Short mmCIF file of C-alpha atoms in Angstrom, two decimals:
data_model
loop_
_atom_site.label_atom_id
_atom_site.label_comp_id
_atom_site.label_asym_id
_atom_site.label_seq_id
_atom_site.Cartn_x
_atom_site.Cartn_y
_atom_site.Cartn_z
CA MET D 1 3.45 -6.00 31.79
CA VAL D 2 1.33 -3.91 29.46
CA LYS D 3 1.57 -0.38 28.07
CA LYS D 4 -1.46 1.86 28.10
CA MET D 5 -1.93 3.94 24.97
CA ARG D 6 -4.47 5.56 22.68
CA ALA D 7 -5.64 3.74 19.58
CA ALA D 8 -8.26 4.24 16.87
CA VAL D 9 -10.77 1.47 17.56
CA THR D 10 -13.28 0.18 15.01
CA ARG D 11 -16.38 -1.33 16.61
CA ARG D 12 -18.55 -1.94 13.54
CA PRO D 13 -17.77 -2.07 9.81
CA ASP D 14 -19.74 1.14 9.25
CA ALA D 15 -18.64 2.95 12.42
CA ALA D 16 -16.33 5.94 12.67
CA TYR D 17 -12.93 5.52 14.26
CA SER D 18 -13.05 6.00 18.02
CA ILE D 19 -9.90 7.12 19.87
CA GLU D 20 -9.81 5.03 23.05
CA GLU D 21 -7.37 3.82 25.68
CA VAL D 22 -6.18 0.26 25.12
CA ASP D 23 -3.49 -1.99 26.59
CA LEU D 24 -0.54 -3.24 24.54
CA ALA D 25 1.46 -6.36 25.39
CA GLU D 26 5.21 -6.07 25.94
CA PRO D 27 7.44 -7.52 23.18
CA LYS D 28 8.44 -11.19 23.22
CA GLU D 29 11.93 -12.41 22.36
CA ASP D 30 11.49 -11.92 18.58
CA GLU D 31 9.46 -8.70 18.76
CA VAL D 32 10.04 -4.98 19.19
CA LEU D 33 8.04 -2.21 20.81
CA VAL D 34 7.80 0.78 18.49
CA LYS D 35 6.55 4.27 19.26
CA ILE D 36 4.48 5.16 16.21
CA VAL D 37 5.34 8.49 14.58
CA ALA D 38 3.02 8.23 11.58
CA SER D 39 0.77 5.83 9.70
CA GLY D 40 -0.66 5.94 6.21
CA LEU D 41 -4.31 5.28 5.45
CA CYS D 42 -4.89 2.73 2.72
CA HIS D 43 -7.91 1.26 0.96
CA THR D 44 -6.93 -2.07 2.50
CA ASP D 45 -7.89 -0.68 5.90
CA GLU D 46 -11.43 -0.22 4.60
CA PHE D 47 -11.28 -3.74 3.17
CA GLY D 48 -10.23 -4.95 6.61
CA LYS D 49 -13.52 -3.74 8.07
CA GLN D 50 -15.53 -5.92 5.71
CA ILE D 51 -13.81 -9.31 5.87
CA GLY D 52 -15.36 -10.59 9.08
CA LEU D 53 -12.61 -9.89 11.60
CA PRO D 54 -13.98 -9.96 15.14
CA MET D 55 -14.74 -6.50 16.48
CA PRO D 56 -13.44 -4.39 18.19
CA LEU D 57 -10.53 -4.01 15.79
CA VAL D 58 -7.52 -1.71 15.52
CA LEU D 59 -6.54 -1.16 11.88
CA GLY D 60 -3.48 0.46 10.34
CA HIS D 61 -0.77 -1.27 8.33
CA GLU D 62 1.52 1.50 7.06
CA GLY D 63 3.18 2.46 10.32
CA ALA D 64 6.57 4.06 10.96
CA GLY D 65 8.25 4.91 14.22
CA ILE D 66 11.11 4.52 16.66
CA ILE D 67 12.09 1.35 18.51
CA GLU D 68 11.72 1.71 22.28
CA LYS D 69 12.35 -1.87 23.37
CA LYS D 70 13.45 -5.08 21.71
CA GLY D 71 13.29 -8.77 22.51
CA GLU D 72 16.44 -10.68 23.42
CA ASN D 73 16.53 -12.62 20.14
CA VAL D 74 16.11 -9.60 17.86
CA GLU D 75 19.20 -8.95 15.74
CA GLY D 76 19.99 -6.12 13.33
CA PHE D 77 17.95 -3.53 15.23
CA GLU D 78 18.67 -1.37 18.25
CA VAL D 79 16.63 0.83 20.57
CA GLY D 80 16.37 4.25 18.91
CA ASP D 81 16.35 2.91 15.34
CA HIS D 82 13.83 4.46 12.97
CA VAL D 83 11.75 1.85 11.18
CA VAL D 84 9.01 1.45 8.59
CA PHE D 85 6.47 -1.36 8.99
CA SER D 86 5.44 -3.65 6.17
CA PHE D 87 3.33 -6.79 5.83
CA ALA D 88 3.78 -9.71 8.22
CA THR D 89 5.26 -13.05 7.15
CA CYS D 90 5.83 -16.46 8.69
CA GLY D 91 9.51 -16.57 7.74
CA HIS D 92 9.63 -20.34 7.19
CA CYS D 93 7.44 -21.27 4.19
CA ARG D 94 8.92 -21.90 0.73
CA SER D 95 8.18 -18.39 -0.48
CA CYS D 96 9.70 -16.71 2.56
CA ILE D 97 12.81 -18.88 2.46
CA SER D 98 13.28 -18.25 -1.27
CA GLY D 99 13.20 -14.47 -0.86
CA MET D 100 9.59 -13.89 -1.99
CA PRO D 101 7.88 -12.85 1.27
CA ALA D 102 5.04 -11.08 -0.57
CA TYR D 103 3.80 -14.56 -1.46
CA CYS D 104 4.14 -16.01 2.03
CA GLU D 105 1.95 -19.11 2.11
CA ASN D 106 0.55 -17.96 5.45
CA PHE D 107 0.01 -14.35 4.35
CA ASN D 108 -3.77 -14.24 4.71
CA ARG D 109 -3.84 -15.94 8.10
CA ILE D 110 -1.11 -13.70 9.52
CA ASN D 111 -2.19 -10.35 8.07
CA PHE D 112 -5.97 -10.77 8.04
CA GLY D 113 -6.37 -13.17 10.96
CA GLY D 114 -6.71 -10.60 13.72
CA THR D 115 -3.55 -11.53 15.62
CA GLY D 116 0.19 -11.04 15.61
CA VAL D 117 2.57 -13.39 13.81
CA ASP D 118 2.59 -15.70 16.84
CA GLY D 119 -1.18 -16.20 16.65
CA ALA D 120 -1.93 -14.06 19.70
CA THR D 121 -3.27 -10.54 19.87
CA LYS D 122 -1.14 -7.82 21.47
CA LEU D 123 -4.10 -5.52 22.14
CA PHE D 124 -6.52 -5.62 25.06
CA GLN D 125 -9.27 -3.53 26.57
CA ASN D 126 -10.76 -4.31 29.97
CA GLY D 127 -8.97 -7.64 29.85
CA LYS D 128 -10.51 -8.68 26.53
CA GLY D 129 -8.52 -9.05 23.31
CA LEU D 130 -8.94 -6.72 20.33
CA SER D 131 -8.32 -7.84 16.76
CA MET D 132 -5.08 -6.76 15.10
CA PHE D 133 -4.32 -5.98 11.45
CA PHE D 134 -1.25 -6.94 9.41
CA GLY D 135 0.47 -7.94 12.64
CA GLN D 136 0.91 -4.27 13.59
CA SER D 137 -2.32 -2.23 14.05
CA SER D 138 -0.50 1.05 13.52
CA PHE D 139 -3.49 3.35 14.14
CA ALA D 140 -2.16 3.70 17.66
CA GLN D 141 0.58 5.39 19.66
CA TYR D 142 2.62 2.18 19.96
CA SER D 143 2.89 -1.22 18.33
CA THR D 144 4.40 -4.52 19.41
CA VAL D 145 5.48 -6.20 16.21
CA ASN D 146 7.61 -9.09 14.99
CA ALA D 147 11.05 -7.95 13.84
CA ARG D 148 10.40 -9.40 10.37
CA ASN D 149 7.72 -6.71 9.92
CA ILE D 150 10.12 -3.77 10.14
CA VAL D 151 12.70 -2.12 7.91
CA LYS D 152 15.35 0.26 9.26
CA VAL D 153 15.66 3.69 7.62
CA ASP D 154 18.04 6.60 8.17
CA LYS D 155 17.14 8.85 11.09
CA ASP D 156 17.11 12.00 8.94
CA VAL D 157 14.29 10.68 6.73
CA ASP D 158 10.83 12.07 7.49
CA LEU D 159 8.87 9.09 8.80
CA SER D 160 5.55 10.71 7.89
CA ILE D 161 6.63 10.62 4.24
CA VAL D 162 8.00 7.08 4.10
CA ALA D 163 5.37 5.40 6.31
CA PRO D 164 3.14 4.58 3.27
CA PHE D 165 6.06 2.78 1.61
CA GLY D 166 5.12 -0.30 3.65
CA CYS D 167 2.05 -1.16 1.58
CA GLY D 168 0.29 1.18 -0.87
CA ILE D 169 3.35 2.89 -2.31
CA GLN D 170 5.35 -0.33 -2.37
CA THR D 171 2.55 -2.22 -4.10
CA GLU D 172 2.30 -0.10 -7.23
CA THR D 173 5.92 0.95 -7.45
CA GLY D 174 6.95 -2.68 -7.17
CA ALA D 175 4.41 -3.71 -9.79
CA VAL D 176 6.37 -1.57 -12.23
CA LEU D 177 9.96 -1.97 -11.07
CA ASN D 178 9.80 -5.58 -9.85
CA ALA D 179 6.96 -7.34 -11.64
CA ILE D 180 7.07 -6.05 -15.23
CA LYS D 181 10.45 -4.28 -15.35
CA PRO D 182 9.78 -2.15 -18.46
CA ASN D 183 12.60 -0.67 -20.50
CA ILE D 184 13.00 2.66 -22.25
CA GLU D 185 11.28 1.46 -25.45
CA ASP D 186 8.12 0.47 -23.61
CA SER D 187 4.80 2.26 -23.14
CA ILE D 188 2.53 1.84 -20.15
CA ALA D 189 -1.00 2.88 -19.14
CA ILE D 190 -1.93 3.34 -15.49
CA PHE D 191 -5.64 3.03 -14.70
CA GLY D 192 -6.58 5.05 -11.61
CA CYS D 193 -5.20 8.29 -10.16
CA GLY D 194 -5.08 7.49 -6.45
CA ALA D 195 -1.95 7.01 -4.40
CA VAL D 196 -1.29 3.64 -6.00
CA GLY D 197 -1.69 4.98 -9.53
CA MET D 198 0.46 8.03 -8.87
CA SER D 199 3.17 5.79 -7.42
CA ALA D 200 3.12 3.70 -10.60
CA ILE D 201 3.54 6.83 -12.71
CA MET D 202 6.57 7.90 -10.70
CA ALA D 203 7.99 4.38 -10.94
CA ALA D 204 7.45 4.28 -14.71
CA LYS D 205 9.33 7.56 -14.97
CA VAL D 206 12.18 6.10 -12.90
CA ALA D 207 12.20 3.12 -15.30
CA GLY D 208 12.44 5.51 -18.26
CA CYS D 209 9.31 4.37 -20.10
CA ARG D 210 8.99 6.32 -23.36
CA GLN D 211 5.24 6.79 -22.91
CA ILE D 212 3.24 6.86 -19.68
CA VAL D 213 -0.54 7.22 -20.05
CA SER D 214 -2.57 8.12 -16.97
CA VAL D 215 -6.26 7.15 -17.08
CA GLY D 216 -8.70 8.69 -14.62
CA GLY D 217 -11.77 10.81 -14.13
CA ASN D 218 -10.51 13.79 -12.13
CA ALA D 219 -9.00 16.63 -14.14
CA LYS D 220 -6.99 17.96 -11.20
CA SER D 221 -5.50 14.55 -10.48
CA LEU D 222 -4.67 14.02 -14.14
CA GLU D 223 -2.82 17.33 -14.17
CA LEU D 224 -0.77 16.21 -11.17
CA ALA D 225 -0.13 12.92 -12.95
CA LYS D 226 1.52 14.86 -15.79
CA GLU D 227 3.65 16.77 -13.29
CA LEU D 228 4.79 13.47 -11.78
CA GLY D 229 5.75 11.89 -15.08
CA ALA D 230 2.76 11.01 -17.26
CA THR D 231 3.34 11.90 -20.90
CA ASP D 232 -0.35 11.61 -21.80
CA THR D 233 -3.70 11.49 -20.03
CA VAL D 234 -7.15 10.09 -20.74
CA ASN D 235 -10.08 11.58 -18.85
CA ARG D 236 -12.76 8.89 -18.97
CA LYS D 237 -15.42 11.54 -18.31
CA GLU D 238 -14.50 13.62 -21.34
CA LEU D 239 -14.35 11.01 -24.10
CA ALA D 240 -16.14 11.63 -27.38
CA GLU D 241 -19.47 9.88 -27.69
CA GLY D 242 -19.06 6.22 -28.53
CA VAL D 243 -15.31 6.13 -27.80
CA THR D 244 -14.18 3.67 -25.15
CA ILE D 245 -11.30 4.18 -22.77
CA ALA D 246 -9.39 1.39 -24.49
CA GLU D 247 -9.87 2.99 -27.88
CA ALA D 248 -8.60 6.32 -26.53
CA VAL D 249 -5.47 4.67 -25.14
CA GLN D 250 -4.97 2.73 -28.36
CA GLU D 251 -5.12 5.96 -30.36
CA ILE D 252 -2.74 7.86 -28.10
CA SER D 253 -0.22 5.04 -28.09
CA GLY D 254 -0.40 4.24 -31.78
CA GLY D 255 -1.92 0.80 -31.51
CA GLY D 256 -1.79 -0.07 -27.85
CA VAL D 257 0.59 0.06 -24.91
CA ASN D 258 3.05 -2.63 -23.93
CA TYR D 259 1.82 -2.68 -20.33
CA ALA D 260 -1.36 -1.73 -18.50
CA ILE D 261 -1.80 -1.64 -14.73
CA ASP D 262 -5.20 -1.41 -13.08
CA THR D 263 -5.40 0.08 -9.60
CA SER D 264 -9.16 0.54 -9.45
CA GLY D 265 -10.50 -2.97 -8.98
CA ASN D 266 -13.39 -1.98 -11.26
CA GLY D 267 -14.38 -4.66 -13.75
CA ASN D 268 -15.07 -2.23 -16.58
CA MET D 269 -11.72 -0.50 -16.07
CA ILE D 270 -9.92 -3.84 -16.05
CA MET D 271 -11.55 -4.79 -19.34
CA ASN D 272 -10.44 -1.49 -20.82
CA ALA D 273 -6.95 -2.06 -19.46
CA ILE D 274 -6.84 -5.44 -21.20
CA LYS D 275 -8.06 -4.05 -24.52
CA SER D 276 -5.74 -1.04 -24.34
CA THR D 277 -2.64 -3.19 -24.69
CA ALA D 278 -0.93 -4.07 -27.93
CA TYR D 279 -0.26 -7.55 -29.29
CA HIS D 280 1.70 -9.54 -26.70
CA GLY D 281 0.93 -6.90 -24.05
CA THR D 282 0.86 -7.49 -20.29
CA ILE D 283 -1.90 -6.44 -17.90
CA VAL D 284 -1.35 -6.35 -14.14
CA VAL D 285 -4.27 -6.19 -11.71
CA LEU D 286 -3.70 -5.00 -8.15
CA SER D 287 -7.17 -4.66 -6.62
CA PRO D 288 -9.81 -7.36 -6.14
CA THR D 289 -12.82 -7.27 -8.41
CA GLY D 290 -15.75 -9.44 -9.37
CA VAL D 291 -16.28 -11.57 -12.44
CA LEU D 292 -15.24 -10.01 -15.75
CA GLU D 293 -18.45 -10.78 -17.58
CA ASN D 294 -17.32 -9.53 -20.98
CA LEU D 295 -13.92 -11.19 -21.05
CA ASP D 296 -13.41 -13.37 -24.11
CA VAL D 297 -10.31 -15.36 -23.21
CA GLY D 298 -9.88 -16.52 -26.78
CA ALA D 299 -10.18 -13.13 -28.47
CA ASP D 300 -8.90 -10.82 -25.74
CA ILE D 301 -6.09 -12.94 -24.29
CA LEU D 302 -5.06 -15.95 -26.38
CA MET D 303 -5.29 -14.57 -29.92
CA MET D 304 -3.61 -11.34 -28.80
CA THR D 305 -0.99 -13.35 -26.86
CA ARG D 306 -1.59 -11.06 -23.89
CA THR D 307 -0.60 -11.88 -20.33
CA LEU D 308 -3.00 -11.14 -17.48
CA LYS D 309 -1.29 -11.37 -14.12
CA ALA D 310 -1.79 -10.49 -10.48
CA CYS D 311 0.80 -8.83 -8.31
CA TYR D 312 0.85 -8.78 -4.52
CA GLU D 313 2.71 -6.18 -2.47
CA GLY D 314 4.70 -5.19 -5.53
CA ASP D 315 6.51 -8.53 -5.81
CA SER D 316 8.79 -7.01 -3.21
CA ASN D 317 11.07 -8.03 -0.40
CA PRO D 318 10.56 -5.00 1.88
CA GLN D 319 13.99 -5.33 3.46
CA ILE D 320 15.51 -4.66 0.04
CA PHE D 321 12.87 -2.66 -1.78
CA ILE D 322 11.84 -0.07 0.82
CA PRO D 323 15.42 1.22 1.27
CA ARG D 324 15.59 1.46 -2.53
CA LEU D 325 12.45 3.63 -2.57
CA VAL D 326 13.78 5.77 0.26
CA GLN D 327 16.97 6.39 -1.71
CA LEU D 328 14.99 7.34 -4.82
CA TYR D 329 12.99 9.79 -2.70
CA ARG D 330 16.16 11.29 -1.23
CA GLU D 331 17.56 11.73 -4.74
CA GLY D 332 14.44 13.61 -5.85
CA LYS D 333 13.50 10.88 -8.32
CA PHE D 334 10.44 9.72 -6.40
CA PRO D 335 8.58 12.83 -5.12
CA VAL D 336 6.01 10.96 -3.08
CA ASP D 337 5.63 13.97 -0.78
CA ARG D 338 3.62 15.59 -3.62
CA ILE D 339 0.71 13.21 -3.02
CA ILE D 340 0.68 13.12 0.81
CA ALA D 341 -1.70 15.06 3.05
CA LYS D 342 -0.95 14.96 6.78
CA TYR D 343 -3.52 14.86 9.57
CA ASN D 344 -3.23 14.78 13.35
CA PHE D 345 -4.05 11.38 14.83
CA GLU D 346 -7.16 12.79 16.50
CA ASP D 347 -8.46 13.68 13.03
CA ILE D 348 -8.15 10.16 11.62
CA GLU D 349 -11.86 9.92 10.88
CA GLN D 350 -11.69 13.12 8.82
CA ALA D 351 -8.67 11.69 7.01
CA ARG D 352 -10.70 8.59 6.20
CA ILE D 353 -13.60 10.66 4.90
CA ASP D 354 -11.38 12.90 2.80
CA SER D 355 -9.64 9.87 1.31
CA GLY D 356 -12.91 8.16 0.48
CA LYS D 357 -14.25 11.26 -1.25
CA GLY D 358 -11.08 11.83 -3.25
CA ARG D 359 -10.24 15.12 -1.55
CA VAL D 360 -6.71 13.90 -0.89
CA ILE D 361 -4.58 11.34 -2.67
CA LYS D 362 -2.68 9.82 0.24
CA ALA D 363 -3.63 10.60 3.84
CA VAL D 364 -1.10 10.09 6.63
CA VAL D 365 -1.87 10.55 10.32
CA VAL D 366 0.90 11.76 12.63
CA MET D 367 0.95 11.11 16.35
CA ASP D 368 1.23 13.43 19.32
CA GLY D 369 1.05 16.70 17.44
CA GLN D 370 4.16 15.94 15.37
CA ARG D 371 2.50 17.15 12.17
#
C-alpha cells in the first residue's frame, strides 16, 4: 500500500520547489510512518541539489513529527510518540557500534545516495521513484523512515522549534560541547552569524567560556549574537584599513583565542580563523571549502602547535545529544527560538529565498497550517 501526500519536489538544481502529489511507501518491519509537523531548512539542502542526485528529488533533513504507524520490529517507540529526525546510519559499522554514528562508514551512501537506509526509495510519482535525502525527505506531509533516524521528545515540546536540532543546530552545538569541550578559562571565536554560528555562541555560553567572539558582516546579526552570549564582536566590513579579521580577533582576545570555529566554508575566513588562535589553539571547520592557497603548514600550524580538525554532525549521538539540547532549551539556557522564523509549507520557496539572502537566520516550514 502507499500513502498519497504533498511534497516539495525539486526537478532541477536551479528550480524552485514545486508542491506536488507523490506516493509514499508503507513502513517495513524496522521503519515508522511519521506525520511531519515541521522541518528546518538547512544549507545542506542546497548542497543536496548540486551533488548529482537523480532528479526529481525531495529534500529536507530536519524533520519532526508524530508517529502514525510502526513496523513490527521497531522497539522503544509507539504510535503517537513525538519525534525529531536526524541523519541516517547503517547501525552495524565500527563507528555505529562504538557509539559514534556521526562517523558511520556508510554515511555518504545512506544520506546522499537518494534512497532510504535499505537502499530503496520510499517516494514515487506515476509509478517512478523519486530520490530521497538523508533517508527521510522531510519536505513533505509524511515520511517513512528507519527507526534509527528518530529521537523521541516530550509531547509538550514545540516540534517547530526542535526540528532543526536534527542537523544544523546539532552540528555547531556539538562542535562546542562534544568536539572541543572548552572550560571556563577558555576563549572562542565563532566565524559566521547564521543558524550554525548562533548555535555555537549559545553552546559556548552554556559551556561558560570566559570570552566568546562573534565574527560576521551583518550588524543586526552581530547585535543578536551579543544578546545570545557573545562577549565581543568583529564586523569584517568595518575593520580599519589594513587590519585583517585575524588581527582584530587577536587584539580583542589579548593574543589569540583558544578555539576558533568556522561555519562559513569560505577559504579566506578559515585562514583568518586559523591565524586568530593563540599558540596551541584549535580550529574546527564545519563547512566544505576549496584549497587553502595561503596556508603555510609549517608557520601556521606546526610552529604554532595548532590543531586543525573537522567535525561532522557535532560529534554527536543524536539519541543522547538531542534530548540534552531539548532540556537546555526547556531550562531557558538555549534560546534557539530567538533565531527561528516560521513559514507555512506552501511558502517553502519563499523560505529558501529569505534564507539565502540572509533575511532570516533559521527558516522552519510547518505543515497543514499549524504555524
